[in-house]
C-alpha cells in the first residue's frame, strides 16, 4: 500500500477545507440577524451571503490544493529548523509577549529598556556598557520625539513622570 | 483634471509646508537607504514601521515622507548587493550578478553610481508617465458605478492572487483568509455584527495597522533572529579611493536604461508582479540585446544599469490603479493606501475628482524626491556602504521598539500590541511555509469596498441581478465574463516572467 506523503500543501488543504466547513456551520450563530421593520428586513441584502461565499472559497480552494498541488515539488517542503533556531525564535516571542504585557504598566521607556537590554544580550556579541547606553538613550529619544514633537501618546513611566522643563522625557 | 494639476503647484509651493516637505522626503530617503542597505531588512518592513509616524503629519507631508522611504529603500538594497553580494531587498537580487565582480575589480564606486543614475533616471521618467496617465484614467474611472466597481475589484484581487509568487491554491486560500479577516467585526452595509466570537475587542474589526506591521515587520525580525549572527557582514571597503563613473561609460548605458525604464513602467501597471520580476526581465533583456552577452555576470556595468532602472521604474506606475480605482498593485502600495485612508483620502474615482490637486501635489513630490534622491544618494553612498557592518544584536531590538510604538500610537489601545504579535507569528509561519501574504493583505484591504459595491449591485438589481447587469450594465457584465480569461492570461504572463527570473538565478548560481 502506498503511504501518504504529508506535505505542507496537504496539511494546508485539509485545514482550509475544515475551516470552510467551520465557517459555514458558524454562520447561523455568528452572523447577527437584521432587525425587522414593519415585517421587512432592515438590511437590503442577506447578511449570510458574504460569509457563505467565503466559506465556499476556503472549501473549494482547499479541495483544489488537495487534488492538484498536494505533491507539488517546487514550493512544498517543510522548513528545516535546528534546535538553536527554534529556541531563538521562541525566546524572542516570549520577550515580545513580555514587552506587550509591560508596555503600559511599566511605561514605554522602562519596558523598552528591558527589551533592548535583554534581547541584545541574548543575541550576543554586545558591549555591556554600550548596550546599556543604547537601551536608555534610544527609548528616551523615541519617547521625547513622539510625545513632545509629534504630540502622540505613549505610556509614560507610571510611578513618576520625569520632566526637563516643560518636556516629558519618561 | 488639468485644473487640478495646475492647482497642485500653489498647494505645494504656497502652503508654507514646502521646506517641511523637502525635509521629510530627505529624511524618508535616508531612512529608506539605511534600511535598504541592511541585508535582511526590507523596504516593506521600513514602510510598515514608519507608516504610523506619517499619520500624525499633514497628508502633503506624511505621504511624501513614505514615498521617500520607498524610493530610498529600493536603491538602498542595491548597496550590499553590489558590495558584498547580499541583496538588501528582493528587487536587488539581479544586481548581485554583476555588482560583486565589479567590486572585486575595485570598481564598487562605479557600480554604485551606475545603480544610482539608472535608478533616478528610470524613476523620474516613470513618474512623468504616471502623471500623464493618471488624469485620463481617472476620467474613465469616474464613469463607473457600483456594479462596475465590484467587478473591477473582484477582477483585481483575482489577478493579484494568481500573479503572486508561489502556488495558486495557497494564494487563493490566502485570498479567502484575507476576506475572512476583513469580515470579522461589522458588515459595511447594515453594520451587523459577525464572527466576533463574543470577543469585545473584535467588535470593531481587525485593525489594519498592527496587521500590516505584524505581517511585514515581525516575520523579518524573527527570521533575522533565527541565527544569532554577530553582525550583518564583515567588510573593509573604502569607496572614497575608488574611481568614479565617467561620462563616456554613462553614455554607453543610455539604451539599456531606456529599455529597462519601458519594461519597469509596463510591469508596474500589472498588479501583483512588482520590482523583483521587473529587475530580472530588465537584466535578461539587456543581456539578450548585448553584443557581448558573455560579459554579463562577470562585472558588466550594463548588468547593474538594467535591473536597477527596471526595478525603480515600477515605483510610479503602481500608483495608477491605486489612486484611480483604489486598488493597490503590491504590498508597498497597500501600505500607501493605508496612509491615504488614515489621512481621510480614500483612493478611488472620487478622490481624483474631489481632491485631484492634492493627488497631483503628491505626484509632484515624487519628482522632487527623485532629485533629492540623486543628491543624497551620491553624497551618502560611502556612508551607507558601512551600514552593512552594523551588528544585528543592536539593531533588531531597536526595530522591534519602533514596530510596537507604531502599532500602539494609532489607537492608544494595548490590545493592538497583541494583534501585532499574533499577526507577526502568523506571518512568520506563513513565510516559513512559503506562503505569499500579498493576496491576504490585498483581500483584507479591498474587501469592505468590494462588499459594499457588491451589496449595492444586488440592491440595484432587485430580484434579477443577471438581467439588470445584462440590460443596464453591459460593461460590468463584460468585465465579469472576461474575468477568467484576463486572469488566466496575466497568470501565464507572470509565470513566464518568473520563469525568466528563476532560470537567470539558477544559471548564475551554476556559473559562480
XYZ file of C-alpha atoms in Angstrom:
682
model
C 0.000 0.000 0.000
C 1.290 3.420 -0.978
C 1.949 5.615 2.054
C 0.650 9.171 2.094
C 3.322 11.824 1.904
C 2.368 14.532 4.402
C 3.367 17.714 2.614
C 2.722 21.318 3.732
C 0.231 21.669 0.876
C -1.674 18.592 2.056
C -1.928 19.982 5.585
C -2.883 23.427 4.239
C -5.621 21.949 2.073
C -7.103 19.947 4.952
C -7.042 22.974 7.273
C -8.680 25.064 4.553
C -11.469 22.522 3.988
C -12.129 22.147 7.722
C -12.089 25.920 8.200
C -14.533 26.356 5.317
C -16.926 23.881 6.946
C -16.400 25.542 10.338
C -17.345 28.982 8.962
C -20.393 27.508 7.235
C -21.564 25.849 10.456
C -20.957 29.017 12.476
C -22.917 31.318 10.152
C -26.274 30.860 11.961
C -24.797 31.805 15.337
C -22.028 34.227 14.389
C -23.895 36.456 11.941
C -26.300 38.899 13.559
C -29.813 38.822 12.187
C -31.107 42.102 10.725
C -33.883 43.897 12.551
C -37.356 43.573 11.144
C -39.031 46.903 10.441
C -42.721 46.608 9.617
C -42.129 42.955 8.756
C -39.266 43.766 6.375
C -35.551 43.206 6.910
C -33.546 46.339 7.721
C -30.694 45.020 5.596
C -31.157 45.163 1.841
C -29.175 42.000 1.295
C -28.994 38.802 3.279
C -26.028 39.198 5.723
C -25.262 35.486 5.354
C -24.324 35.789 1.674
C -20.742 37.028 2.106
C -19.771 34.617 4.930
C -21.309 31.841 2.812
C -19.160 32.802 -0.197
C -16.018 32.919 1.968
C -16.695 29.500 3.498
C -17.233 28.118 -0.005
C -13.919 29.674 -1.137
C -11.991 28.002 1.700
C -13.640 24.707 0.885
C -13.158 24.814 -2.867
C -9.563 26.149 -2.810
C -8.730 23.559 -0.170
C -10.041 20.856 -2.488
C -8.081 22.350 -5.408
C -4.850 22.276 -3.392
C -5.619 18.759 -2.175
C -6.161 17.329 -5.633
C -3.821 19.406 -7.809
C -0.997 20.764 -5.641
C -0.658 18.227 -2.832
C 2.515 16.729 -4.300
C 3.805 19.925 -5.943
C 7.602 19.571 -5.830
C 8.750 23.169 -6.205
C 7.242 25.017 -3.251
C 6.095 22.300 -0.956
C 8.738 21.446 1.617
C 8.692 21.686 5.400
C 11.059 24.352 6.698
C 14.209 22.982 8.246
C 14.716 24.098 11.826
C 17.682 23.413 14.024
C 17.076 23.294 17.772
C 19.015 26.534 18.133
C 16.875 28.330 15.548
C 13.684 27.209 17.200
C 14.958 28.232 20.615
C 16.000 31.676 19.371
C 12.610 32.322 17.802
C 10.694 31.038 20.826
C 12.767 33.098 23.258
C 12.229 36.195 21.108
C 8.476 35.596 21.017
C 8.487 35.303 24.814
C 10.439 38.583 25.014
C 7.895 40.210 22.699
C 4.987 38.878 24.721
C 6.582 40.197 27.904
C 7.128 43.544 26.198
C 3.435 43.706 25.209
C 2.437 42.918 28.799
C 4.665 45.553 30.383
C 4.294 48.221 27.686
C 1.523 50.048 29.510
C 2.157 49.027 33.105
C 5.867 49.902 33.185
C 5.665 52.639 30.581
C 7.302 52.827 27.167
C 10.788 53.819 28.297
C 11.256 51.207 31.014
C 9.716 48.305 29.099
C 11.756 49.230 26.019
C 14.921 49.452 28.110
C 14.308 45.941 29.410
C 13.621 44.563 25.933
C 16.680 46.146 24.322
C 18.967 45.186 27.174
C 17.892 41.543 27.496
C 17.321 40.800 23.814
C 20.651 42.360 22.759
C 22.438 40.336 25.397
C 20.606 37.195 24.369
C 21.657 37.742 20.772
C 25.232 38.042 21.963
C 28.384 39.902 21.000
C 27.479 43.139 22.715
C 29.447 45.556 24.795
C 27.538 45.677 28.080
C 28.195 49.373 28.726
C 27.333 50.310 25.174
C 24.122 48.291 25.079
C 23.022 49.789 28.419
C 23.631 53.231 26.990
C 21.638 52.432 23.843
C 18.848 50.867 25.894
C 18.495 54.152 27.797
C 19.112 56.720 25.072
C 17.023 55.152 22.304
C 13.674 54.766 24.133
C 14.052 58.186 25.780
C 14.703 59.773 22.363
C 11.752 57.982 20.730
C 9.510 58.909 23.661
C 10.653 62.531 23.533
C 10.042 62.811 19.768
C 6.670 61.069 19.835
C 5.271 62.851 22.878
C 6.776 66.313 22.687
C 7.298 66.892 18.982
C 4.658 64.733 17.306
C 2.228 65.089 20.227
C 1.404 61.394 20.188
C 0.560 59.460 23.324
C 2.942 56.769 24.588
C 2.607 55.307 28.101
C 4.807 57.281 30.484
C 6.643 55.856 33.487
C 3.732 55.076 35.813
C 5.147 55.981 39.185
C 6.926 59.211 38.443
C 6.705 61.342 35.332
C 10.114 62.768 34.569
C 10.388 66.204 33.030
C 13.045 68.589 31.843
C 11.383 71.993 31.830
C 8.055 71.544 30.065
C 9.172 68.414 28.260
C 8.061 64.996 29.408
C 11.013 62.650 28.967
C 9.824 59.447 30.630
C -8.174 67.268 -14.334
C -5.943 69.929 -15.878
C -7.298 72.425 -13.377
C -6.431 70.066 -10.524
C -2.952 69.656 -11.949
C -2.331 73.408 -12.120
C -3.864 73.923 -8.680
C -1.387 71.446 -7.223
C 1.531 73.872 -7.730
C 0.280 76.620 -5.388
C -0.805 73.897 -2.978
C 2.714 72.560 -2.890
C 4.693 75.780 -3.080
C 2.422 78.211 -1.281
C 1.346 76.096 1.643
C 4.205 77.122 3.863
C 4.938 73.431 4.069
C 7.356 73.316 1.182
C 10.531 73.278 3.251
C 8.982 70.741 5.616
C 8.108 68.548 2.616
C 11.681 68.751 1.333
C 12.944 67.884 4.808
C 10.655 64.883 5.339
C 11.344 63.494 1.859
C 15.075 63.751 2.580
C 14.520 62.096 5.962
C 12.450 59.349 4.341
C 15.129 58.775 1.716
C 17.810 58.458 4.396
C 15.688 56.003 6.424
C 14.982 54.015 3.261
C 18.640 53.994 2.253
C 19.656 52.882 5.732
C 17.156 50.022 5.998
C 17.579 49.008 2.370
C 21.342 48.823 2.867
C 20.915 46.337 5.707
C 20.729 42.808 4.311
C 17.670 41.026 5.654
C 15.642 44.132 6.388
C 13.406 45.265 3.546
C 11.812 48.452 2.280
C 8.432 46.919 3.047
C 9.378 46.494 6.691
C 10.693 50.064 6.887
C 7.489 51.408 5.384
C 5.293 49.349 7.686
C 7.185 50.615 10.725
C 7.216 54.315 9.787
C 3.623 54.281 8.499
C 2.102 55.345 11.862
C 4.513 58.279 12.085
C 3.109 59.614 8.815
C -0.413 59.588 10.272
C 0.468 62.460 12.545
C 1.657 64.668 9.731
C -0.297 66.694 7.183
C -1.199 64.430 4.185
C 1.009 66.507 1.937
C 3.898 65.867 4.329
C 3.210 62.331 5.578
C 2.677 60.638 2.219
C 5.776 62.178 0.561
C 7.694 61.001 3.648
C 6.620 57.416 2.890
C 7.433 57.898 -0.795
C 10.929 58.952 0.274
C 11.327 55.763 2.337
C 10.070 53.724 -0.626
C 12.469 55.239 -3.148
C 15.429 55.244 -0.791
C 14.784 51.643 0.230
C 14.726 50.266 -3.291
C 18.082 51.866 -4.111
C 19.494 51.151 -0.644
C 19.001 47.451 -1.314
C 21.443 47.602 -4.191
C 24.316 48.814 -1.962
C 25.008 45.471 -0.190
C 24.031 43.652 -3.409
C 26.882 45.377 -5.228
C 29.426 45.462 -2.426
C 29.025 42.145 -0.631
C 26.690 40.099 -2.833
C 23.859 40.253 -0.290
C 20.701 41.788 -1.727
C 19.251 44.277 0.747
C 15.832 43.762 -0.849
C 14.334 41.239 -3.274
C 14.379 43.874 -6.008
C 18.178 43.923 -5.978
C 18.808 40.171 -6.364
C 19.544 40.609 -10.088
C 22.092 43.293 -9.189
C 24.175 40.687 -7.339
C 25.111 39.094 -10.695
C 27.436 41.892 -11.798
C 27.844 44.053 -8.689
C 30.232 41.891 -6.635
C 32.540 41.096 -9.607
C 32.838 44.848 -10.245
C 33.600 45.421 -6.552
C 36.327 42.766 -6.696
C 37.851 44.649 -9.642
C 37.947 47.784 -7.477
C 35.001 49.313 -9.341
C 32.497 49.306 -6.479
C 32.019 53.064 -6.607
C 31.487 52.929 -10.372
C 28.863 50.208 -9.936
C 27.042 52.121 -7.207
C 26.994 55.294 -9.291
C 25.643 53.317 -12.249
C 22.892 51.956 -9.995
C 22.102 55.425 -8.649
C 21.956 57.223 -12.009
C 19.966 54.408 -13.666
C 17.530 54.306 -10.735
C 16.953 58.056 -10.704
C 16.527 58.396 -14.483
C 14.126 55.440 -14.684
C 12.188 56.524 -11.618
C 11.866 60.122 -12.842
C 10.716 59.034 -16.320
C 8.163 56.569 -14.999
C 6.820 59.197 -12.572
C 6.215 61.557 -15.503
C 4.379 58.743 -17.334
C 2.304 58.240 -14.171
C 1.371 61.938 -14.003
C 0.379 61.921 -17.679
C -1.659 58.714 -17.415
C -3.452 59.288 -14.175
C -5.723 62.099 -15.414
C -7.282 60.269 -18.402
C -7.658 57.021 -16.425
C -9.322 58.900 -13.590
C -11.786 60.455 -16.046
C -12.774 56.989 -17.268
C -12.938 55.741 -13.673
C -15.443 58.477 -12.859
C -17.958 56.881 -15.214
C -18.139 53.636 -13.277
C -20.866 52.772 -10.794
C -21.192 50.117 -8.051
C -21.606 47.113 -10.434
C -18.516 48.051 -12.468
C -16.536 48.820 -9.316
C -17.489 45.465 -7.772
C -16.484 43.685 -11.000
C -13.146 45.552 -11.197
C -12.315 44.938 -7.525
C -13.160 41.256 -7.873
C -11.023 41.018 -11.000
C -8.162 42.822 -9.235
C -7.983 40.536 -6.223
C -8.147 37.526 -8.502
C -5.313 38.900 -10.633
C -3.211 39.741 -7.567
C -3.756 36.241 -6.161
C -2.976 34.457 -9.406
C 0.104 36.547 -10.223
C 1.631 36.408 -6.721
C 4.585 34.119 -6.165
C 4.052 30.536 -5.002
C 1.292 28.034 -5.643
C -2.089 29.084 -6.993
C -4.008 27.024 -4.436
C -2.147 28.551 -1.494
C -2.578 32.058 -2.905
C -6.303 31.522 -3.268
C -6.516 30.233 0.317
C -4.667 33.387 1.384
C -7.218 35.414 -0.550
C -10.055 33.689 1.326
C -8.187 34.259 4.611
C -7.898 37.991 3.854
C -11.619 38.181 3.109
C -12.401 36.284 6.299
C -10.261 38.552 8.495
C -11.881 41.593 6.885
C -15.306 40.082 7.574
C -14.711 39.990 11.338
C -16.495 42.868 13.067
C -19.371 44.588 11.317
C -20.637 44.290 7.780
C -20.260 47.521 5.785
C -23.878 47.596 4.588
C -26.100 47.218 7.670
C -23.404 47.317 10.418
C -24.458 43.864 11.644
C -22.034 42.087 13.919
C -20.416 38.918 12.537
C -17.741 36.415 13.515
C -16.680 38.265 16.659
C -16.998 35.050 18.748
C -18.265 37.308 21.556
C -14.824 38.830 21.940
C -15.295 42.526 22.667
C -12.015 43.550 21.033
C -13.128 42.050 17.738
C -16.332 44.083 17.514
C -14.625 46.963 15.701
C -12.902 44.508 13.405
C -9.225 43.700 12.985
C -7.158 46.911 12.930
C -5.218 47.471 9.714
C -2.051 48.934 11.171
C -0.998 46.199 13.653
C -1.862 43.676 10.965
C 0.348 45.353 8.366
C 3.268 45.838 10.764
C 2.765 42.330 12.125
C 2.744 40.652 8.732
C 5.542 42.679 7.189
C 7.957 43.587 10.005
C 7.825 40.910 12.716
C 8.441 37.875 10.415
C 11.594 39.525 9.070
C 12.763 40.247 12.607
C 12.169 36.621 13.647
C 13.961 35.301 10.572
C 16.946 37.523 11.342
C 16.947 36.266 14.922
C 16.981 32.575 13.965
C 20.738 32.655 13.830
C 22.493 34.805 16.349
C 24.997 36.113 13.794
C 27.303 38.644 15.305
C 26.992 41.243 12.591
C 25.485 41.504 9.166
C 28.737 41.442 7.202
C 32.411 41.987 7.815
C 33.912 44.152 5.149
C 36.672 46.694 4.724
C 35.667 48.958 1.924
C 36.844 52.456 1.156
C 34.762 53.804 -1.661
C 36.330 57.249 -1.485
C 39.522 55.904 -3.023
C 37.804 54.158 -5.931
C 37.347 55.634 -9.414
C 34.038 57.179 -10.446
C 31.774 56.551 -13.411
C 32.909 58.516 -16.485
C 30.622 60.401 -18.854
C 31.581 58.044 -21.733
C 30.653 54.998 -19.670
C 27.352 56.586 -18.746
C 26.514 57.395 -22.384
C 27.045 53.737 -23.305
C 24.346 52.783 -20.804
C 21.594 55.064 -22.115
C 19.914 52.453 -24.351
C 19.885 49.915 -21.540
C 18.395 52.428 -19.123
C 15.710 53.413 -21.632
C 14.800 49.789 -22.368
C 14.600 48.897 -18.699
C 12.523 52.005 -17.978
C 9.943 50.878 -20.540
C 9.984 47.330 -19.086
C 9.641 48.545 -15.490
C 6.899 51.040 -16.343
C 4.881 48.366 -18.155
C 5.325 45.772 -15.392
C 4.405 48.376 -12.774
C 0.945 48.631 -14.281
C 0.274 44.898 -13.882
C -0.959 44.274 -10.337
C 0.990 41.788 -8.263
C 4.120 41.430 -10.399
C 6.400 44.083 -8.927
C 10.036 45.119 -8.755
C 11.702 41.726 -8.387
C 10.338 40.418 -11.663
C 10.945 43.757 -13.416
C 14.621 43.672 -12.389
C 15.120 40.163 -13.776
C 13.282 40.899 -17.016
C 15.308 44.106 -17.439
C 18.516 42.146 -16.884
C 17.520 39.385 -19.320
C 16.540 41.924 -21.985
C 19.871 43.760 -21.620
C 21.820 40.508 -21.867
C 19.876 39.367 -24.935
C 20.427 42.616 -26.794
C 24.084 42.975 -25.838
C 26.859 42.360 -28.393
C 28.905 40.830 -25.575
C 26.417 38.777 -23.500
C 29.282 36.604 -22.226
C 30.497 39.539 -20.114
C 27.244 39.564 -18.110
C 27.693 38.066 -14.682
C 31.420 38.833 -14.731
C 31.330 42.548 -13.978
C 29.401 44.403 -16.665
C 28.049 47.906 -15.922
C 25.018 47.221 -18.118
C 24.244 44.319 -15.768
C 23.816 46.899 -12.997
C 22.001 49.562 -15.010
C 19.394 47.166 -16.444
C 17.901 45.703 -13.225
C 18.250 48.940 -11.270
C 16.462 51.025 -13.903
C 13.744 48.381 -14.292
C 13.009 47.945 -10.586
C 12.842 51.682 -9.945
C 10.651 52.328 -12.988
C 7.975 50.195 -11.308
C 7.537 52.728 -8.472
C 5.373 55.338 -10.204
C 3.015 53.230 -12.343
C 1.928 51.056 -9.395
C 0.206 54.194 -8.099
C -2.066 54.490 -11.161
C -4.564 51.725 -10.179
C -4.212 52.757 -6.526
C -5.143 56.384 -6.992
C -7.741 55.995 -9.735
C -9.549 52.861 -8.583
C -8.316 52.342 -5.030
C -6.592 49.092 -5.999
C -3.071 48.597 -4.605
C -0.854 46.687 -7.014
C 1.541 45.314 -4.395
C 2.308 45.308 -0.677
C 4.100 48.654 -0.721
C 1.168 50.390 -2.395
C -1.103 48.629 0.124
C 0.837 50.452 2.851
C 0.476 53.716 0.932
C -3.257 53.023 0.692
C -3.305 52.696 4.492
C -1.652 56.116 4.721
C -4.150 57.699 2.323
C -7.104 56.249 4.252
C -5.685 57.385 7.594
C -5.457 60.911 6.191
C -9.101 60.800 5.131
C -8.235 60.430 1.459
C -9.967 57.316 0.116
C -8.244 56.435 -3.192
C -10.723 55.807 -5.984
C -12.595 57.665 -8.703
C -13.983 60.280 -6.290
C -10.581 61.146 -4.877
C -9.320 62.372 -8.230
C -12.421 64.483 -8.881
C -12.764 65.884 -5.369
C -9.160 66.242 -4.258
C -7.260 65.915 -7.511
C -4.941 68.813 -6.673
C -3.656 67.010 -3.537
C -3.071 63.861 -5.592
C -1.140 65.790 -8.223
C 0.814 67.599 -5.496
C 1.804 64.196 -4.072
C 2.837 63.035 -7.534
C 4.933 66.176 -7.969
C 6.565 65.327 -4.641
C 7.700 62.097 -6.277
C 9.619 64.132 -8.851
C 11.144 66.247 -6.076
C 12.043 63.023 -4.249
C 13.955 61.832 -7.313
C 16.081 64.975 -7.425
C 16.812 64.732 -3.706
C 17.468 61.029 -4.134
C 20.185 61.812 -6.712
C 21.901 64.366 -4.482
C 21.614 62.438 -1.215
C 22.425 59.098 -2.811
C 25.555 60.466 -4.423
C 26.984 62.037 -1.298
C 25.913 59.436 1.258
C 26.952 56.386 -0.755
C 30.250 55.883 1.120
C 28.441 56.270 4.441
C 25.703 53.726 3.648
C 28.280 51.264 2.362
C 29.387 50.985 6.017
C 25.860 50.180 7.198
C 26.291 46.522 6.244
C 28.690 46.147 9.158
C 26.253 47.193 11.904
C 25.702 44.489 14.499
C 22.366 42.723 14.356
C 22.221 42.367 18.116
C 21.958 46.159 18.440
C 19.705 46.798 15.503
C 16.961 44.166 15.849
C 15.723 45.232 19.330
C 15.571 48.853 18.174
C 13.471 47.836 15.171
C 11.090 45.989 17.499
C 10.652 49.115 19.648
C 9.597 51.108 16.577
C 7.201 48.381 15.422
C 5.463 48.254 18.814
C 5.389 52.022 19.348
C 3.995 52.454 15.837
C 1.231 49.929 16.424
C 0.267 51.484 19.733
C 0.111 55.167 18.848
C -2.692 54.985 16.317
C -5.497 53.893 18.668
C -3.660 54.012 22.031
C -5.018 50.573 22.644
C -2.741 47.943 24.256
C -4.803 45.212 22.544
C -3.228 46.325 19.275
C 0.116 45.018 20.570
C -1.406 41.541 20.845
C -2.852 41.876 17.355
C 0.655 42.838 16.227
C 2.195 39.839 17.927
C -0.466 37.465 16.620
C -0.058 38.603 13.018
C 3.713 38.631 13.430
C 3.797 34.964 14.456
C 1.162 34.100 11.836
C 3.218 35.904 9.155
C 6.377 34.115 10.267
C 4.713 30.699 9.957
C 3.343 31.655 6.545
C 6.767 32.809 5.407
C 8.418 29.591 6.557
C 5.782 27.593 4.686
C 6.363 29.707 1.564
C 3.006 31.437 1.501
C 2.831 34.835 -0.185
C 0.898 37.202 2.096
C 0.139 39.652 -0.725
C -3.300 38.137 -1.567
C -4.243 38.158 2.127
C -3.356 41.824 2.590
C -4.968 42.895 -0.685
C -8.167 40.986 0.067
C -8.288 42.464 3.574
C -7.895 45.996 2.246
C -10.254 45.701 -0.712
C -12.941 43.570 0.954
C -15.015 46.406 2.513
C -15.218 48.323 -0.789
C -15.928 45.114 -2.688
C -18.645 44.037 -0.286
C -20.239 47.467 -0.282
C -20.262 47.689 -4.091
C -21.490 44.082 -4.298
C -24.325 44.833 -1.863
C -25.322 47.938 -3.800
C -25.329 45.930 -7.029
C -27.598 43.274 -5.509
C -29.852 46.004 -4.214
C -29.963 47.794 -7.598
C -30.633 44.534 -9.394
C -33.582 43.900 -7.112
C -34.802 40.380 -7.827
C -32.912 39.726 -11.020
C -29.280 40.806 -10.875
C -28.346 38.926 -14.020
C -30.925 40.686 -16.171
C -30.015 44.014 -14.583
C -26.355 43.554 -15.462
C -27.064 42.393 -18.996
C -29.617 45.058 -19.815
C -28.383 48.096 -17.900
C -24.746 47.446 -17.008
C -23.163 45.806 -20.047
C -19.623 46.947 -19.107
C -19.872 45.302 -15.687
C -21.241 42.154 -17.363
C -18.387 42.237 -19.872
C -15.777 42.550 -17.076
C -17.346 39.624 -15.205
C -17.445 37.448 -18.324
C -13.860 38.280 -19.282
C -12.517 37.885 -15.695
C -11.417 34.224 -16.147
C -9.715 34.995 -19.473
C -7.884 38.099 -18.196
C -6.830 36.309 -15.002
C -5.581 33.294 -16.926
C -3.636 35.434 -19.440
C -1.995 37.502 -16.707
C -1.266 34.371 -14.691
C 0.547 32.881 -17.701
C 2.451 36.089 -18.377
C 3.506 36.428 -14.746
C 4.549 32.756 -14.655
C 6.634 33.309 -17.758
C 8.291 36.377 -16.234
C 9.002 34.478 -13.007
C 10.477 31.612 -15.010
C 12.882 34.104 -16.613
C 13.903 35.207 -13.120
C 14.315 31.638 -11.863
C 16.348 30.483 -14.860
C 18.593 33.559 -14.619
C 19.196 32.965 -10.923
C 19.919 29.255 -11.348
C 22.274 29.835 -14.303
C 24.073 32.497 -12.255
C 24.411 30.145 -9.284
C 25.823 27.424 -11.548
C 28.365 29.744 -13.180
C 29.552 31.119 -9.855
